[in-house]
Amino acid sequence: MNTKGKILVVGSSADMFELKDGRKEPMGYYLNELAIPSQAAVDAGYEVVLATPNGKQPAVDQHSVVADHFGGSEEALQKALDFVATNAGMRNPRSIRSVIDEGLDNYAGVFVPGGHPPMVDLMQDPDLGEVLRHFHATSKPTALLCHGPIAVTAAMPKAREFRQALVNDDMAAARRAAEGWQYAGYRMTIFSNDEEQYVEENIMGGSKVPFYVVTALEIAGGKVETKGVFEAYVVEDRELITGQNPPSDHGIADVFVKALDRHVAAKAAR
């Protein structure tokens, strides 16, 4: 089947989240955040390839498998479930390392959905860091949604030290670890502190996350913008496209596909 190009969809291998008080919380990607942009890319003529750090199927957050995240439509919910279950690229995930070894020049863009897992492994994954540095250097569309944008810290030379400093509440150490970050100075958005506090109170039983992702990106040098609680918002700055929250799924899908089409057209014209 002829396609416009391949899109790398990066999922997490983490399915548990250690909160500030040491309690473990099951977690996974948000179904609409994975399915809506990925389906939009397929509908626009692209092939999607799902990859995770360990090459296994990522876990879905059960809180997201409800019609509320699909405009109240049970039909749209089922369509998303069917897409993840039947699309060849979604059914057969790769390891990020195997994708790199095969060649990143084969990919037109990269997309990272949210849910809390990117806060655990993706933001400090060295293979994802290599992927992001390639897409940054080649100005290929790089889209991340909800908590997904925290994964851009993987491009740092000291990504693991950065995350550990955040967990330790050592912001001076986090700033030092972030030096040389490729996305410093970029406009971006991510799941807001107010939204995270809503989740802490209503889903996590009052337990706190180990750090807030807005604060993390600001410390790293990102120019973070957020709108109201669960208000859709998408920011595009150069190759980087970020969406704030689950309701931003259709918005980021539209911006991402347009960026992909521009990139592919420009490449063909060269």
XYZ file of C-alpha atoms in Angstrom:
270
model
C 0.000 0.000 0.000
C 1.387 3.401 -1.006
C 1.394 5.989 1.765
C 2.651 9.543 2.133
C 5.121 8.327 4.737
C 5.484 6.678 8.120
C 4.666 8.242 11.490
C 6.386 7.012 14.626
C 3.935 6.805 17.526
C 5.812 6.449 20.818
C 4.140 4.805 23.798
C 5.407 4.147 27.302
C 6.404 0.830 28.835
C 5.378 2.014 32.321
C 2.066 0.924 33.855
C 2.551 1.992 37.487
C 3.129 5.458 38.907
C 4.851 6.065 42.254
C 3.228 9.085 43.865
C 4.788 11.555 46.284
C 3.659 9.521 49.315
C 5.076 6.281 47.896
C 1.703 4.862 46.872
C 1.607 3.064 43.516
C -1.124 4.021 41.059
C -1.984 2.002 37.905
C -1.699 4.135 34.793
C -1.577 4.027 31.015
C -2.089 6.071 27.872
C -5.381 7.865 27.296
C -7.281 6.089 24.547
C -8.535 9.200 22.775
C -5.083 10.790 22.919
C -3.522 7.809 21.145
C -6.323 6.950 18.753
C -7.657 10.301 17.517
C -4.374 11.799 16.211
C -3.112 8.419 14.969
C -6.363 7.705 13.133
C -6.254 11.205 11.637
C -2.764 10.528 10.288
C -3.915 7.229 8.765
C -6.986 8.889 7.250
C -4.659 11.507 5.715
C -2.623 8.791 4.010
C 0.149 8.038 6.493
C 1.230 4.742 8.016
C 1.631 4.602 11.797
C 4.245 2.543 13.608
C 3.891 2.147 17.369
C 7.085 1.823 19.404
C 7.787 1.575 23.132
C 11.040 1.309 25.111
C 10.625 -2.462 25.588
C 8.754 -3.187 22.357
C 5.628 -4.411 24.139
C 2.048 -3.172 23.958
C 1.541 -0.105 26.169
C -1.134 -0.193 28.874
C -4.314 1.864 28.493
C -5.657 3.959 31.368
C -9.102 2.534 32.127
C -10.343 5.983 33.130
C -10.024 6.922 29.467
C -12.075 4.055 28.036
C -15.351 5.950 28.336
C -17.553 7.805 25.878
C -17.030 11.072 27.807
C -13.634 11.393 26.105
C -15.261 10.961 22.704
C -17.893 13.658 22.830
C -20.270 11.298 24.644
C -20.376 8.979 21.626
C -20.246 5.230 22.287
C -19.747 4.770 18.534
C -16.638 6.987 18.558
C -15.315 5.129 21.604
C -15.760 1.797 19.833
C -14.096 3.144 16.690
C -11.038 4.089 18.745
C -10.908 0.675 20.406
C -11.217 -1.015 17.011
C -8.458 1.145 15.533
C -5.976 0.254 18.279
C -6.955 -3.427 18.072
C -6.880 -3.808 14.282
C -4.425 -1.314 12.771
C -1.300 -3.261 11.798
C 1.102 -0.665 13.193
C -0.767 -0.520 16.502
C -1.098 -4.299 16.893
C 2.594 -5.018 16.378
C 4.650 -2.547 18.446
C 8.384 -2.241 17.954
C 11.115 -1.264 20.355
C 12.306 2.311 19.935
C 15.824 0.949 19.532
C 14.822 -1.264 16.586
C 13.221 1.720 14.857
C 16.438 3.722 15.269
C 18.533 0.841 13.967
C 16.275 0.524 10.919
C 16.689 4.236 10.170
C 14.840 7.347 11.308
C 15.057 8.853 7.822
C 12.121 6.548 6.997
C 9.790 8.600 9.225
C 8.027 11.866 8.408
C 6.921 12.692 11.939
C 6.669 11.505 15.543
C 3.752 11.591 17.964
C 3.625 10.943 21.729
C 0.225 10.625 23.491
C -0.328 11.362 27.159
C -1.548 9.761 30.314
C 0.960 9.808 33.187
C 3.404 7.157 31.834
C 5.690 9.608 29.959
C 6.547 11.098 33.386
C 8.032 7.740 34.396
C 10.101 6.327 31.537
C 9.843 8.339 28.310
C 11.148 11.615 29.750
C 14.438 9.908 30.604
C 14.625 7.248 27.884
C 17.932 7.493 25.968
C 16.518 5.926 22.812
C 13.664 8.415 22.694
C 16.239 11.135 23.277
C 18.046 9.983 20.141
C 14.765 10.015 18.203
C 13.909 13.543 19.356
C 17.337 14.901 18.539
C 17.001 13.506 15.004
C 13.551 15.016 14.486
C 14.730 18.328 15.927
C 17.826 18.460 13.716
C 15.786 17.606 10.594
C 12.819 19.874 11.514
C 10.315 17.013 11.210
C 6.884 17.449 12.860
C 7.107 16.419 16.511
C 3.719 16.270 18.263
C 3.020 15.487 21.924
C -0.259 15.601 23.836
C -1.337 16.156 27.468
C 1.453 14.677 29.672
C 3.241 13.590 26.492
C 5.205 16.847 26.104
C 7.256 16.032 29.207
C 8.909 13.399 27.002
C 10.832 16.125 25.164
C 13.173 16.280 28.163
C 14.557 12.930 26.961
C 16.553 14.963 24.412
C 18.616 16.465 27.248
C 22.200 15.243 27.680
C 21.355 14.552 31.346
C 17.701 13.525 31.166
C 17.877 10.995 33.998
C 19.563 13.456 36.316
C 16.909 16.035 35.411
C 14.044 13.753 36.404
C 15.707 12.651 39.629
C 16.309 16.269 40.607
C 12.606 17.009 40.081
C 11.613 14.045 42.275
C 14.055 15.299 44.914
C 12.582 18.839 44.735
C 16.078 20.078 43.887
C 15.239 22.680 41.260
C 18.773 24.080 41.111
C 20.078 20.619 40.181
C 17.261 20.257 37.640
C 18.299 23.528 35.961
C 21.901 22.355 35.772
C 20.863 19.011 34.301
C 18.749 20.778 31.668
C 21.647 22.785 30.243
C 22.006 22.261 26.505
C 18.352 21.264 26.004
C 17.344 21.536 22.354
C 13.865 22.887 23.075
C 14.835 25.700 25.459
C 13.072 28.850 24.305
C 10.320 26.984 22.430
C 6.680 27.850 23.083
C 4.818 24.768 24.310
C 1.877 23.576 26.357
C 1.254 20.596 28.628
C -1.229 19.325 31.248
C -1.648 22.276 33.586
C -0.998 22.343 37.338
C -4.697 23.086 37.952
C -5.676 20.049 35.871
C -3.159 17.871 37.700
C -4.518 19.004 41.047
C -8.012 18.056 39.873
C -6.706 14.563 39.058
C -4.936 14.295 42.419
C -8.147 15.080 44.288
C -10.634 13.176 42.118
C -8.697 10.164 40.816
C -5.658 9.706 43.066
C -7.467 10.044 46.383
C -5.603 13.186 47.371
C -2.111 11.779 46.771
C 0.301 14.074 44.955
C 2.275 13.433 41.775
C 6.079 13.449 42.258
C 6.373 16.756 40.358
C 4.297 19.003 38.130
C 5.055 18.827 34.428
C 4.450 22.549 33.805
C 7.063 23.380 36.424
C 9.455 20.834 34.931
C 9.290 22.309 31.433
C 9.609 25.866 32.749
C 12.711 24.939 34.744
C 14.145 23.324 31.614
C 13.700 26.548 29.650
C 10.411 25.978 27.844
C 7.987 28.877 27.358
C 4.915 27.110 28.740
C 1.400 28.354 27.963
C -1.821 26.856 29.324
C -5.512 27.692 29.049
C -8.399 26.903 31.418
C -9.006 23.562 33.097
C -9.762 20.971 30.399
C -10.012 23.674 27.744
C -8.609 22.510 24.406
C -5.354 24.234 23.482
C -2.616 23.509 20.932
C 0.696 25.339 20.478
C 2.901 25.096 17.381
C 6.449 26.469 17.438
C 8.741 25.450 14.607
C 8.637 21.627 14.391
C 7.207 21.205 17.896
C 3.430 20.757 18.286
C 1.977 20.331 21.773
C -1.542 19.899 23.134
C -2.581 20.650 26.705
C -5.068 17.942 27.667
C -7.457 15.187 26.498
C -9.906 17.665 24.873
C -7.024 18.843 22.647
C -7.029 15.514 20.759
C -8.793 16.696 17.592
C -6.997 20.044 17.604
C -3.525 18.521 17.712
C -4.545 15.934 15.106
C -5.473 18.708 12.683
C -2.307 20.759 13.275
C -0.073 17.657 13.119
C -1.510 16.389 9.823
C -1.145 19.822 8.234
C 2.474 20.013 9.401
C 3.152 16.534 8.033
C 1.670 17.462 4.663
C 3.787 20.634 4.514
C 6.929 18.692 5.394
C 6.276 15.975 2.821
C 5.464 18.527 0.119
C 8.613 20.527 0.882
C 10.733 17.384 0.771
C 9.241 16.373 -2.586
C 9.946 19.840 -3.998
C 13.650 19.658 -3.157
